[in-house]
Structures are given as structure tokens and as C-alpha cells.
């Protein structure tokens, strides 16, 4: 097994914590975790709590931070110079998931300047490889630009903001350009799509992506119930969404993503871009059906972008709140996993089964069953239930 030391930034977050657990399970290595904290004791305490929470949610054994897991206090919003063993594998997962234009400065400070500081730290300590978690959606609006959206990194900073759907995509593309220019022996740009919960227990520790969209629907439902109580049960109204019901949503379970990440590292994959995506995800229509059925509403009708002008008041409110998600609801096209599959053992099939037989019906079933649990069991002790401060409580309150 791989015994090289590993360093993970963002180790207390959704993806980072899952990666730490995967590294502990699949390697014999020490795992150093950068934790935003004032001192060693605070860093260790915070890391302990977050990893224990993730382990419980995903049905894993909680790691003992006194063995193999070492907290490193620090904040990538400023330079970090903590010592690390030479030859480590560096995994940069820390990121801001904000997307709104009002937060552009904070997003770029975290995602671009934070990456710059991570790269400088990696160069100083002499890492063996640098694995940068980006997003499959860096291709933005200009999907037909030659060489982009497949397995090419962004290498320049001149691409204008208008060619991205939001500030998050723009920041991740700018960070990729920094990685490519860094003085590193090996770099990999890892591009997950829409990361959802664990595929075994359906658990998530995220309020972003799919769960952010559920939260939007929850808040609109709550507003409906206040203004027109007869709409709350859904019998009197059929919502209309601006979306393409046939478009594929590239949803990928978090355990599949981190399994591919660790497998790429163990295979010593060459520097390059690797998509961590699901080519057989459910359709927008299926996901919308699952969300609205779980909320007790009729199946939504669908219209295209031109039809947005004809929406009624209630649907207009929902459309405006879903503005960030609109490009993804209208379809973003498939992502190219060729480099990933070629680099992985057994033809690109990992234990998590991104491309294994049965993944398509499983993911579709996952969306239906998880959203149902998310709405109805969010306040219970079901291990699949999300955190009490997450969208489930808000969704339950909206019903």
C-alpha cells in the first residue's frame, strides 16, 4: 500500500473529510490536514470532530487523530510555511463554494489566492505531486472553444468573466492556470461534477449543489404557504420550471469521487486533467420529479428560456431563485472521462463503481430515495438524514 505522507487542505469540508477517510482506508500513510485554527490544540479538536462526524455519516470507523492523522493549524488566505515531510502528495480541496457576483472578491481570495499560497507551500516543502480539486464546469459558457471542456487545463488569465456562468467557475479556471505554471514535479487537475452524498448511506455534509437547489425550492414553498395556504399541499397548482427535462444532470457520489482520486494517486497518473464525473446520471426531469413529489407537489411542467417571460407570479419567484442553477438545468453536455479511465486500473473501474454495471438505475434510485429522506426524515435519527441545521429542516418547515 502507498506509504507516502499526504497533505489535505479543506479536510474539515464535505469532500476533504471523505478524502481523508479514503486515504486512511486505502493507504498506510500519515495524513496531514490543514485546519483553519489559531493553534495546534484547536486544530486537532476541530479535525477530530469533523472526521468523527463524517465517519458516522458514512458508516466508517472514526480515525484516531493521535495515529496517522496530524492537524496542521493554518489559513490559506495568507501564506503558510508549516514544515511537512518531503515527498508528500498534496491534495488541495479547500475552496469557497459561493457563486454570487456579490461574493466575487471573497471567492477569488479563497479559490485563487488560496491556491497560490498552497502552491508556494508545496514548492517550499518539496512535494512529490500536487492534486488540485477544480470543477468540471470550468468550461463555462464557451463550450465550443477548441480544446476546452475535455482534458485541457486553463492556462491563461485573459478569459473574461462573461464567458463563465458565475464567479465560482471563473475562480476555478483562474486557479487552474496557476497550477499549470507552478514549479512542481507532477500536477493533476481533478474535475468533479455535481458531488452528492455517500452511495451507501446516502449521507451528505453539504448544503451546495443539488442540496442548494432543494433549499431554494424549500424557501419558495414556504413563501407559497404563507401567501396562499391552498398551494402548500400542491393539489391546486402545478409548478412550471425553466429547464430541459431530458438534459442529464452529472451527479456523482462523494465516495466515488474520492475513490477515483486516491486511485489516480496510487497509479502515479501523469500530470494532466482528470474528470471525476458520471456519464450516466439522471435527467433533470427525474430529479425535479423526485424533489417535487417529496414535497407533496404535482409533477412540474417545463418550458424553455424563452418561456420564462410567460411565467406566473409563483413560478417567476421560483425561476428567479433558481437563476444560478438555470445553465445546468438547461443542459451542460457530457464530460470527457477518457484520461481518467485510461489512468485507472482495470480500465477505469474503481471500487465505488462510477462506470460499473447498474450505476444508472442506482443513481436514479438514489435521487428519489435520498430526496424523500431529506425532506421527511431530516429531523430524525436515520443515519441518512442530513444535519439539523441544513436544508432539510428548512424544507420540512416549508411543507
mmCIF file of C-alpha atoms in Angstrom:
data_model
loop_
_atom_site.group_PDB
_atom_site.id
_atom_site.type_symbol
_atom_site.label_atom_id
_atom_site.label_comp_id
_atom_site.label_asym_id
_atom_site.label_seq_id
_atom_site.Cartn_x
_atom_site.Cartn_y
_atom_site.Cartn_z
ATOM 1 C CA UNK A 1 0.000 0.000 0.000
ATOM 2 C CA UNK A 2 1.004 3.612 -0.572
ATOM 3 C CA UNK A 3 3.009 4.802 2.443
ATOM 4 C CA UNK A 4 3.892 8.306 1.203
ATOM 5 C CA UNK A 5 2.715 11.081 3.512
ATOM 6 C CA UNK A 6 -0.297 13.042 2.321
ATOM 7 C CA UNK A 7 -1.407 16.627 2.958
ATOM 8 C CA UNK A 8 -5.069 17.556 2.581
ATOM 9 C CA UNK A 9 -6.415 21.104 2.607
ATOM 10 C CA UNK A 10 -10.126 21.551 3.264
ATOM 11 C CA UNK A 11 -10.026 18.399 5.386
ATOM 12 C CA UNK A 12 -12.961 19.520 7.527
ATOM 13 C CA UNK A 13 -15.211 20.051 4.500
ATOM 14 C CA UNK A 14 -17.542 17.733 2.614
ATOM 15 C CA UNK A 15 -15.120 16.406 0.004
ATOM 16 C CA UNK A 16 -11.938 16.827 2.053
ATOM 17 C CA UNK A 17 -13.161 14.800 5.029
ATOM 18 C CA UNK A 18 -14.292 11.989 2.723
ATOM 19 C CA UNK A 19 -10.854 12.047 1.082
ATOM 20 C CA UNK A 20 -9.076 11.776 4.440
ATOM 21 C CA UNK A 21 -11.179 8.736 5.353
ATOM 22 C CA UNK A 22 -10.418 7.149 1.974
ATOM 23 C CA UNK A 23 -6.678 7.764 2.356
ATOM 24 C CA UNK A 24 -6.696 6.178 5.804
ATOM 25 C CA UNK A 25 -8.561 3.164 4.448
ATOM 26 C CA UNK A 26 -6.576 2.679 1.229
ATOM 27 C CA UNK A 27 -3.046 3.659 2.292
ATOM 28 C CA UNK A 28 -0.683 3.146 5.207
ATOM 29 C CA UNK A 29 0.310 6.787 5.151
ATOM 30 C CA UNK A 30 0.293 9.599 7.638
ATOM 31 C CA UNK A 31 -2.256 12.215 6.596
ATOM 32 C CA UNK A 32 -1.527 15.846 7.441
ATOM 33 C CA UNK A 33 -4.610 18.065 7.417
ATOM 34 C CA UNK A 34 -4.516 21.839 7.174
ATOM 35 C CA UNK A 35 -7.151 23.189 9.557
ATOM 36 C CA UNK A 36 -8.178 26.796 9.972
ATOM 37 C CA UNK A 37 -7.476 27.275 13.658
ATOM 38 C CA UNK A 38 -5.445 29.502 15.971
ATOM 39 C CA UNK A 39 -3.251 26.793 17.472
ATOM 40 C CA UNK A 40 -2.454 23.086 17.461
ATOM 41 C CA UNK A 41 -4.966 22.141 20.150
ATOM 42 C CA UNK A 42 -7.794 23.961 18.418
ATOM 43 C CA UNK A 43 -6.854 22.459 15.041
ATOM 44 C CA UNK A 44 -6.753 18.930 16.447
ATOM 45 C CA UNK A 45 -10.073 19.353 18.232
ATOM 46 C CA UNK A 46 -11.829 20.689 15.174
ATOM 47 C CA UNK A 47 -10.391 17.985 12.933
ATOM 48 C CA UNK A 48 -11.408 15.271 15.412
ATOM 49 C CA UNK A 49 -15.000 16.493 15.459
ATOM 50 C CA UNK A 50 -15.358 16.826 11.707
ATOM 51 C CA UNK A 51 -13.778 13.469 10.857
ATOM 52 C CA UNK A 52 -15.869 11.738 13.527
ATOM 53 C CA UNK A 53 -18.987 13.330 12.034
ATOM 54 C CA UNK A 54 -18.047 12.204 8.535
ATOM 55 C CA UNK A 55 -17.186 8.686 9.692
ATOM 56 C CA UNK A 56 -20.501 8.336 11.475
ATOM 57 C CA UNK A 57 -22.442 9.652 8.485
ATOM 58 C CA UNK A 58 -20.707 7.288 6.047
ATOM 59 C CA UNK A 59 -20.528 4.240 8.315
ATOM 60 C CA UNK A 60 -16.730 4.327 8.668
ATOM 61 C CA UNK A 61 -14.557 3.830 11.710
ATOM 62 C CA UNK A 62 -13.725 7.197 13.244
ATOM 63 C CA UNK A 63 -9.978 7.875 12.918
ATOM 64 C CA UNK A 64 -7.832 8.482 15.966
ATOM 65 C CA UNK A 65 -6.061 11.789 15.338
ATOM 66 C CA UNK A 66 -3.166 10.624 17.523
ATOM 67 C CA UNK A 67 -2.332 7.964 14.936
ATOM 68 C CA UNK A 68 -1.659 8.754 11.274
ATOM 69 C CA UNK A 69 -3.791 11.936 11.237
ATOM 70 C CA UNK A 70 -1.930 15.138 12.051
ATOM 71 C CA UNK A 71 -3.652 18.503 12.204
ATOM 72 C CA UNK A 72 -1.690 21.466 10.877
ATOM 73 C CA UNK A 73 -3.072 24.852 12.001
ATOM 74 C CA UNK A 74 -3.099 27.422 9.196
ATOM 75 C CA UNK A 75 -5.162 29.512 6.803
ATOM 76 C CA UNK A 76 -4.508 29.602 3.057
ATOM 77 C CA UNK A 77 -5.915 33.088 2.798
ATOM 78 C CA UNK A 78 -2.403 34.040 3.928
ATOM 79 C CA UNK A 79 0.955 32.319 3.232
ATOM 80 C CA UNK A 80 1.563 29.040 5.100
ATOM 81 C CA UNK A 81 5.071 27.848 5.930
ATOM 82 C CA UNK A 82 4.469 24.871 8.236
ATOM 83 C CA UNK A 83 7.024 22.048 7.786
ATOM 84 C CA UNK A 84 5.993 18.816 6.080
ATOM 85 C CA UNK A 85 7.873 15.600 5.338
ATOM 86 C CA UNK A 86 9.478 15.747 1.884
ATOM 87 C CA UNK A 87 7.927 13.771 -0.948
ATOM 88 C CA UNK A 88 4.329 14.177 0.198
ATOM 89 C CA UNK A 89 1.278 14.000 -2.022
ATOM 90 C CA UNK A 90 -0.564 17.320 -1.743
ATOM 91 C CA UNK A 91 -4.366 17.371 -2.117
ATOM 92 C CA UNK A 92 -5.822 20.860 -2.417
ATOM 93 C CA UNK A 93 -9.535 20.562 -1.638
ATOM 94 C CA UNK A 94 -10.107 23.834 0.230
ATOM 95 C CA UNK A 95 -12.436 26.158 -1.671
ATOM 96 C CA UNK A 96 -15.260 28.620 -1.395
ATOM 97 C CA UNK A 97 -18.457 27.242 -2.933
ATOM 98 C CA UNK A 98 -20.107 30.650 -3.148
ATOM 99 C CA UNK A 99 -21.141 31.628 -6.655
ATOM 100 C CA UNK A 100 -22.861 35.005 -6.376
ATOM 101 C CA UNK A 101 -21.377 38.076 -8.003
ATOM 102 C CA UNK A 102 -21.596 39.968 -4.713
ATOM 103 C CA UNK A 103 -19.134 37.481 -3.238
ATOM 104 C CA UNK A 104 -16.634 37.622 -6.136
ATOM 105 C CA UNK A 105 -13.857 39.194 -4.044
ATOM 106 C CA UNK A 106 -14.159 36.581 -1.283
ATOM 107 C CA UNK A 107 -14.461 33.758 -3.825
ATOM 108 C CA UNK A 108 -11.285 34.798 -5.633
ATOM 109 C CA UNK A 109 -9.416 35.363 -2.365
ATOM 110 C CA UNK A 110 -10.164 31.803 -1.294
ATOM 111 C CA UNK A 111 -10.064 29.933 -4.600
ATOM 112 C CA UNK A 112 -7.339 31.809 -6.464
ATOM 113 C CA UNK A 113 -5.112 33.406 -3.814
ATOM 114 C CA UNK A 114 -5.626 30.357 -1.610
ATOM 115 C CA UNK A 115 -4.380 28.150 -4.455
ATOM 116 C CA UNK A 116 -1.416 30.482 -4.991
ATOM 117 C CA UNK A 117 -0.453 30.105 -1.317
ATOM 118 C CA UNK A 118 -0.975 26.330 -1.470
ATOM 119 C CA UNK A 119 1.340 26.072 -4.486
ATOM 120 C CA UNK A 120 4.057 28.137 -2.822
ATOM 121 C CA UNK A 121 3.856 25.961 0.265
ATOM 122 C CA UNK A 122 4.015 22.811 -1.852
ATOM 123 C CA UNK A 123 7.091 24.090 -3.703
ATOM 124 C CA UNK A 124 8.825 25.064 -0.459
ATOM 125 C CA UNK A 125 8.409 21.686 1.235
ATOM 126 C CA UNK A 126 9.207 19.662 -1.903
ATOM 127 C CA UNK A 127 6.053 17.660 -2.542
ATOM 128 C CA UNK A 128 6.093 14.732 -4.942
ATOM 129 C CA UNK A 129 2.801 15.724 -6.559
ATOM 130 C CA UNK A 130 0.100 18.380 -6.350
ATOM 131 C CA UNK A 131 -3.527 17.352 -6.816
ATOM 132 C CA UNK A 132 -5.817 20.327 -7.347
ATOM 133 C CA UNK A 133 -9.582 19.898 -6.998
ATOM 134 C CA UNK A 134 -11.266 22.091 -9.596
ATOM 135 C CA UNK A 135 -14.693 21.597 -11.193
ATOM 136 C CA UNK A 136 -15.896 20.072 -14.439
ATOM 137 C CA UNK A 137 -17.777 23.304 -15.067
ATOM 138 C CA UNK A 138 -14.714 25.470 -15.692
ATOM 139 C CA UNK A 139 -15.555 25.266 -19.372
ATOM 140 C CA UNK A 140 -18.250 27.851 -18.667
ATOM 141 C CA UNK A 141 -20.328 29.330 -21.456
ATOM 142 C CA UNK A 142 -17.944 28.872 -24.384
ATOM 143 C CA UNK A 143 -18.218 25.102 -24.588
ATOM 144 C CA UNK A 144 -17.278 25.061 -28.257
ATOM 145 C CA UNK A 145 -13.901 26.734 -27.795
ATOM 146 C CA UNK A 146 -11.319 24.290 -29.246
ATOM 147 C CA UNK A 147 -9.598 22.101 -26.686
ATOM 148 C CA UNK A 148 -11.660 23.266 -23.722
ATOM 149 C CA UNK A 149 -14.009 21.226 -21.564
ATOM 150 C CA UNK A 150 -12.241 17.981 -22.405
ATOM 151 C CA UNK A 151 -8.859 17.346 -20.823
ATOM 152 C CA UNK A 152 -7.109 20.695 -21.297
ATOM 153 C CA UNK A 153 -6.408 22.977 -18.327
ATOM 154 C CA UNK A 154 -6.935 26.693 -18.397
ATOM 155 C CA UNK A 155 -3.502 28.170 -18.986
ATOM 156 C CA UNK A 156 -4.224 31.872 -19.282
ATOM 157 C CA UNK A 157 -5.919 34.564 -17.244
ATOM 158 C CA UNK A 158 -7.371 36.587 -20.128
ATOM 159 C CA UNK A 159 -10.715 34.795 -20.428
ATOM 160 C CA UNK A 160 -13.396 37.366 -19.499
ATOM 161 C CA UNK A 161 -15.866 36.931 -16.669
ATOM 162 C CA UNK A 162 -18.797 36.963 -19.116
ATOM 163 C CA UNK A 163 -17.657 33.614 -20.532
ATOM 164 C CA UNK A 164 -18.469 31.892 -17.242
ATOM 165 C CA UNK A 165 -21.847 31.258 -15.705
ATOM 166 C CA UNK A 166 -20.775 32.602 -12.319
ATOM 167 C CA UNK A 167 -17.859 33.787 -10.200
ATOM 168 C CA UNK A 168 -17.189 30.286 -8.846
ATOM 169 C CA UNK A 169 -16.490 28.836 -12.309
ATOM 170 C CA UNK A 170 -14.294 31.828 -13.159
ATOM 171 C CA UNK A 171 -12.258 31.458 -9.957
ATOM 172 C CA UNK A 172 -11.630 27.750 -10.513
ATOM 173 C CA UNK A 173 -10.423 28.367 -14.065
ATOM 174 C CA UNK A 174 -8.045 31.062 -12.826
ATOM 175 C CA UNK A 175 -6.730 28.684 -10.173
ATOM 176 C CA UNK A 176 -6.068 26.001 -12.813
ATOM 177 C CA UNK A 177 -3.855 28.469 -14.677
ATOM 178 C CA UNK A 178 -1.751 28.896 -11.531
ATOM 179 C CA UNK A 179 -1.334 25.141 -11.117
ATOM 180 C CA UNK A 180 -0.145 24.670 -14.684
ATOM 181 C CA UNK A 181 2.534 27.354 -14.288
ATOM 182 C CA UNK A 182 3.832 26.133 -10.915
ATOM 183 C CA UNK A 183 7.267 24.544 -10.473
ATOM 184 C CA UNK A 184 6.117 21.068 -9.473
ATOM 185 C CA UNK A 185 7.293 17.569 -10.466
ATOM 186 C CA UNK A 186 3.730 16.360 -11.070
ATOM 187 C CA UNK A 187 0.431 18.218 -11.035
ATOM 188 C CA UNK A 188 -3.051 16.892 -11.589
ATOM 189 C CA UNK A 189 -6.219 18.906 -12.044
ATOM 190 C CA UNK A 190 -9.178 16.915 -10.750
ATOM 191 C CA UNK A 191 -12.578 17.999 -12.028
ATOM 192 C CA UNK A 192 -15.586 16.551 -10.212
ATOM 193 C CA UNK A 193 -19.057 17.397 -11.436
ATOM 194 C CA UNK A 194 -22.004 17.791 -9.017
ATOM 195 C CA UNK A 195 -20.955 15.867 -5.926
ATOM 196 C CA UNK A 196 -23.772 14.289 -3.929
ATOM 197 C CA UNK A 197 -23.842 12.155 -0.791
ATOM 198 C CA UNK A 198 -22.328 8.809 0.055
ATOM 199 C CA UNK A 199 -23.609 5.948 -2.102
ATOM 200 C CA UNK A 200 -24.080 3.512 0.786
ATOM 201 C CA UNK A 201 -25.890 5.554 3.411
ATOM 202 C CA UNK A 202 -26.992 8.443 1.185
ATOM 203 C CA UNK A 203 -25.466 10.837 3.724
ATOM 204 C CA UNK A 204 -24.151 14.270 2.889
ATOM 205 C CA UNK A 205 -22.374 17.013 4.776
ATOM 206 C CA UNK A 206 -23.006 19.569 2.054
ATOM 207 C CA UNK A 207 -25.570 22.302 1.518
ATOM 208 C CA UNK A 208 -24.280 23.064 -2.000
ATOM 209 C CA UNK A 209 -25.081 21.775 -5.481
ATOM 210 C CA UNK A 210 -28.161 19.552 -5.547
ATOM 211 C CA UNK A 211 -28.853 20.337 -1.897
ATOM 212 C CA UNK A 212 -28.656 24.061 -2.555
ATOM 213 C CA UNK A 213 -31.351 23.673 -5.218
ATOM 214 C CA UNK A 214 -33.509 21.736 -2.758
ATOM 215 C CA UNK A 215 -33.059 24.566 -0.268
ATOM 216 C CA UNK A 216 -34.216 27.099 -2.876
ATOM 217 C CA UNK A 217 -37.375 25.103 -3.562
ATOM 218 C CA UNK A 218 -37.938 24.862 0.199
ATOM 219 C CA UNK A 219 -37.803 28.603 0.705
ATOM 220 C CA UNK A 220 -40.159 29.260 -2.187
ATOM 221 C CA UNK A 221 -42.581 26.634 -0.877
ATOM 222 C CA UNK A 222 -42.576 28.325 2.488
ATOM 223 C CA UNK A 223 -43.391 31.640 0.818
ATOM 224 C CA UNK A 224 -46.208 29.980 -1.131
ATOM 225 C CA UNK A 225 -47.691 28.564 2.057
ATOM 226 C CA UNK A 226 -47.699 31.994 3.672
ATOM 227 C CA UNK A 227 -49.283 33.798 0.727
ATOM 228 C CA UNK A 228 -51.686 31.075 -0.429
ATOM 229 C CA UNK A 229 -52.197 28.192 2.027
ATOM 230 C CA UNK A 230 -54.129 26.196 -0.589
ATOM 231 C CA UNK A 231 -50.911 25.867 -2.603
ATOM 232 C CA UNK A 232 -48.914 24.348 0.245
ATOM 233 C CA UNK A 233 -50.270 20.861 -0.302
ATOM 234 C CA UNK A 234 -49.688 21.003 -4.025
ATOM 235 C CA UNK A 235 -53.125 19.790 -5.107
ATOM 236 C CA UNK A 236 -54.240 23.119 -6.558
ATOM 237 C CA UNK A 237 -51.185 24.070 -8.527
ATOM 238 C CA UNK A 238 -48.687 22.573 -10.966
ATOM 239 C CA UNK A 239 -45.373 24.458 -10.980
ATOM 240 C CA UNK A 240 -43.584 25.320 -14.235
ATOM 241 C CA UNK A 241 -39.784 25.159 -14.383
ATOM 242 C CA UNK A 242 -37.471 26.712 -16.945
ATOM 243 C CA UNK A 243 -35.478 23.576 -17.652
ATOM 244 C CA UNK A 244 -34.883 20.817 -20.175
ATOM 245 C CA UNK A 245 -36.353 17.655 -18.606
ATOM 246 C CA UNK A 246 -34.260 15.448 -20.905
ATOM 247 C CA UNK A 247 -30.931 17.098 -20.009
ATOM 248 C CA UNK A 248 -28.588 14.936 -17.969
ATOM 249 C CA UNK A 249 -27.502 16.037 -14.505
ATOM 250 C CA UNK A 250 -23.968 14.853 -13.838
ATOM 251 C CA UNK A 251 -24.432 13.751 -10.222
ATOM 252 C CA UNK A 252 -21.620 11.698 -8.706
ATOM 253 C CA UNK A 253 -21.476 10.239 -5.157
ATOM 254 C CA UNK A 254 -18.732 11.604 -2.930
ATOM 255 C CA UNK A 255 -17.294 8.145 -2.219
ATOM 256 C CA UNK A 256 -16.928 7.533 -5.967
ATOM 257 C CA UNK A 257 -15.064 10.823 -6.361
ATOM 258 C CA UNK A 258 -12.567 10.201 -3.557
ATOM 259 C CA UNK A 259 -12.081 6.582 -4.660
ATOM 260 C CA UNK A 260 -11.016 7.822 -8.088
ATOM 261 C CA UNK A 261 -8.804 10.495 -6.551
ATOM 262 C CA UNK A 262 -6.893 8.042 -4.390
ATOM 263 C CA UNK A 263 -6.700 5.513 -7.237
ATOM 264 C CA UNK A 264 -5.171 8.131 -9.542
ATOM 265 C CA UNK A 265 -2.565 8.901 -6.897
ATOM 266 C CA UNK A 266 -1.771 5.235 -6.300
ATOM 267 C CA UNK A 267 -1.435 4.686 -10.059
ATOM 268 C CA UNK A 268 1.053 7.589 -10.218
ATOM 269 C CA UNK A 269 -1.021 9.122 -13.001
ATOM 270 C CA UNK A 270 0.852 11.616 -15.157
ATOM 271 C CA UNK A 271 0.249 15.334 -14.840
ATOM 272 C CA UNK A 272 -2.886 16.430 -16.620
ATOM 273 C CA UNK A 273 -6.636 16.939 -16.258
ATOM 274 C CA UNK A 274 -8.919 14.198 -14.927
ATOM 275 C CA UNK A 275 -12.703 14.424 -14.901
ATOM 276 C CA UNK A 276 -14.370 12.733 -11.919
ATOM 277 C CA UNK A 277 -17.831 12.559 -13.380
ATOM 278 C CA UNK A 278 -20.748 10.239 -14.028
ATOM 279 C CA UNK A 279 -21.549 9.744 -17.721
ATOM 280 C CA UNK A 280 -24.851 8.028 -16.865
ATOM 281 C CA UNK A 281 -26.511 10.439 -14.463
ATOM 282 C CA UNK A 282 -30.256 11.010 -14.097
ATOM 283 C CA UNK A 283 -32.197 13.547 -16.128
ATOM 284 C CA UNK A 284 -33.344 16.948 -14.944
ATOM 285 C CA UNK A 285 -36.920 15.695 -15.224
ATOM 286 C CA UNK A 286 -36.271 12.736 -12.954
ATOM 287 C CA UNK A 287 -34.572 14.883 -10.322
ATOM 288 C CA UNK A 288 -37.324 17.517 -10.464
ATOM 289 C CA UNK A 289 -39.956 14.805 -10.101
ATOM 290 C CA UNK A 290 -38.193 13.421 -7.033
ATOM 291 C CA UNK A 291 -37.916 16.821 -5.364
ATOM 292 C CA UNK A 292 -41.490 17.926 -6.018
ATOM 293 C CA UNK A 293 -43.014 14.547 -5.199
ATOM 294 C CA UNK A 294 -41.152 14.514 -1.890
ATOM 295 C CA UNK A 295 -42.570 17.970 -1.178
ATOM 296 C CA UNK A 296 -46.111 16.799 -1.906
ATOM 297 C CA UNK A 297 -46.405 18.823 -5.111
ATOM 298 C CA UNK A 298 -47.592 17.804 -8.552
ATOM 299 C CA UNK A 299 -45.006 16.981 -11.194
ATOM 300 C CA UNK A 300 -43.750 20.265 -12.661
ATOM 301 C CA UNK A 301 -44.296 21.310 -16.244
ATOM 302 C CA UNK A 302 -41.280 22.544 -18.212
ATOM 303 C CA UNK A 303 -40.593 25.410 -20.563
ATOM 304 C CA UNK A 304 -37.515 26.731 -22.327
ATOM 305 C CA UNK A 305 -35.681 30.002 -21.628
ATOM 306 C CA UNK A 306 -37.981 31.927 -23.981
ATOM 307 C CA UNK A 307 -40.989 30.709 -21.986
ATOM 308 C CA UNK A 308 -39.654 32.369 -18.839
ATOM 309 C CA UNK A 309 -41.370 35.588 -19.945
ATOM 310 C CA UNK A 310 -44.768 33.913 -19.609
ATOM 311 C CA UNK A 311 -44.363 32.580 -16.065
ATOM 312 C CA UNK A 312 -46.932 33.420 -13.421
ATOM 313 C CA UNK A 313 -46.058 35.111 -10.149
ATOM 314 C CA UNK A 314 -45.320 31.945 -8.189
ATOM 315 C CA UNK A 315 -43.278 30.347 -10.945
ATOM 316 C CA UNK A 316 -41.424 33.611 -11.551
ATOM 317 C CA UNK A 317 -40.377 33.663 -7.924
ATOM 318 C CA UNK A 318 -39.068 30.114 -8.209
ATOM 319 C CA UNK A 319 -37.315 30.904 -11.501
ATOM 320 C CA UNK A 320 -35.586 33.948 -10.044
ATOM 321 C CA UNK A 321 -34.370 31.992 -7.033
ATOM 322 C CA UNK A 322 -33.072 29.195 -9.267
ATOM 323 C CA UNK A 323 -31.194 31.623 -11.509
ATOM 324 C CA UNK A 324 -27.779 30.222 -10.543
ATOM 325 C CA UNK A 325 -28.877 26.683 -11.451
ATOM 326 C CA UNK A 326 -30.515 27.604 -14.768
ATOM 327 C CA UNK A 327 -27.497 26.875 -17.032
ATOM 328 C CA UNK A 328 -27.219 23.411 -15.501
ATOM 329 C CA UNK A 329 -30.974 22.758 -15.744
ATOM 330 C CA UNK A 330 -30.878 23.559 -19.450
ATOM 331 C CA UNK A 331 -28.057 21.077 -20.024
ATOM 332 C CA UNK A 332 -24.270 21.355 -19.989
ATOM 333 C CA UNK A 333 -23.325 18.407 -22.188
ATOM 334 C CA UNK A 334 -21.221 15.348 -21.254
ATOM 335 C CA UNK A 335 -17.709 15.492 -19.850
ATOM 336 C CA UNK A 336 -14.781 13.522 -21.208
ATOM 337 C CA UNK A 337 -13.558 10.849 -18.759
ATOM 338 C CA UNK A 338 -11.123 9.287 -21.241
ATOM 339 C CA UNK A 339 -7.967 10.435 -19.430
ATOM 340 C CA UNK A 340 -9.340 9.316 -16.076
ATOM 341 C CA UNK A 341 -10.445 5.897 -17.253
ATOM 342 C CA UNK A 342 -7.158 5.294 -19.072
ATOM 343 C CA UNK A 343 -5.113 6.137 -15.973
ATOM 344 C CA UNK A 344 -7.088 3.998 -13.544
ATOM 345 C CA UNK A 345 -6.546 0.272 -13.096
ATOM 346 C CA UNK A 346 -8.974 -2.235 -14.593
ATOM 347 C CA UNK A 347 -9.976 0.071 -17.412
ATOM 348 C CA UNK A 348 -11.052 2.914 -15.196
ATOM 349 C CA UNK A 349 -13.378 0.988 -12.896
ATOM 350 C CA UNK A 350 -12.963 1.796 -9.212
ATOM 351 C CA UNK A 351 -14.474 0.121 -6.182
ATOM 352 C CA UNK A 352 -17.090 2.874 -5.984
ATOM 353 C CA UNK A 353 -18.308 1.886 -9.446
ATOM 354 C CA UNK A 354 -18.627 5.129 -11.396
ATOM 355 C CA UNK A 355 -18.900 3.094 -14.554
ATOM 356 C CA UNK A 356 -19.876 -0.263 -13.109
ATOM 357 C CA UNK A 357 -22.983 -2.083 -14.354
ATOM 358 C CA UNK A 358 -26.131 -0.802 -12.728
ATOM 359 C CA UNK A 359 -24.841 2.678 -11.895
ATOM 360 C CA UNK A 360 -27.516 4.418 -13.955
ATOM 361 C CA UNK A 361 -30.558 2.915 -12.201
ATOM 362 C CA UNK A 362 -28.765 3.167 -8.880
ATOM 363 C CA UNK A 363 -28.111 6.908 -9.188
ATOM 364 C CA UNK A 364 -31.678 7.489 -10.307
ATOM 365 C CA UNK A 365 -32.974 5.500 -7.352
ATOM 366 C CA UNK A 366 -30.547 7.385 -5.144
ATOM 367 C CA UNK A 367 -32.009 10.727 -6.128
ATOM 368 C CA UNK A 368 -35.573 9.586 -5.497
ATOM 369 C CA UNK A 369 -34.901 7.893 -2.167
ATOM 370 C CA UNK A 370 -32.457 10.477 -0.891
ATOM 371 C CA UNK A 371 -34.666 13.474 -1.581
ATOM 372 C CA UNK A 372 -37.571 11.665 0.091
ATOM 373 C CA UNK A 373 -35.398 11.059 3.164
ATOM 374 C CA UNK A 374 -34.014 14.576 3.000
ATOM 375 C CA UNK A 375 -37.469 16.122 3.179
ATOM 376 C CA UNK A 376 -39.293 13.750 5.512
ATOM 377 C CA UNK A 377 -36.602 12.385 7.828
ATOM 378 C CA UNK A 378 -34.353 15.400 8.206
ATOM 379 C CA UNK A 379 -35.147 15.775 11.898
ATOM 380 C CA UNK A 380 -34.865 12.102 12.838
ATOM 381 C CA UNK A 381 -32.062 9.742 13.790
ATOM 382 C CA UNK A 382 -31.926 7.979 10.423
ATOM 383 C CA UNK A 383 -28.186 7.753 9.523
ATOM 384 C CA UNK A 384 -29.056 9.032 6.069
ATOM 385 C CA UNK A 385 -30.532 12.224 7.485
ATOM 386 C CA UNK A 386 -28.627 15.451 6.929
ATOM 387 C CA UNK A 387 -27.542 17.837 9.638
ATOM 388 C CA UNK A 388 -30.313 19.526 11.592
ATOM 389 C CA UNK A 389 -29.086 22.966 10.544
ATOM 390 C CA UNK A 390 -29.203 22.057 6.839
ATOM 391 C CA UNK A 391 -31.842 22.479 4.139
ATOM 392 C CA UNK A 392 -33.908 19.516 5.414
ATOM 393 C CA UNK A 393 -35.124 21.470 8.414
ATOM 394 C CA UNK A 394 -35.971 24.400 6.164
ATOM 395 C CA UNK A 395 -37.692 22.086 3.658
ATOM 396 C CA UNK A 396 -39.682 20.360 6.400
ATOM 397 C CA UNK A 397 -40.758 23.739 7.737
ATOM 398 C CA UNK A 398 -41.905 24.754 4.289
ATOM 399 C CA UNK A 399 -44.364 21.894 3.941
#
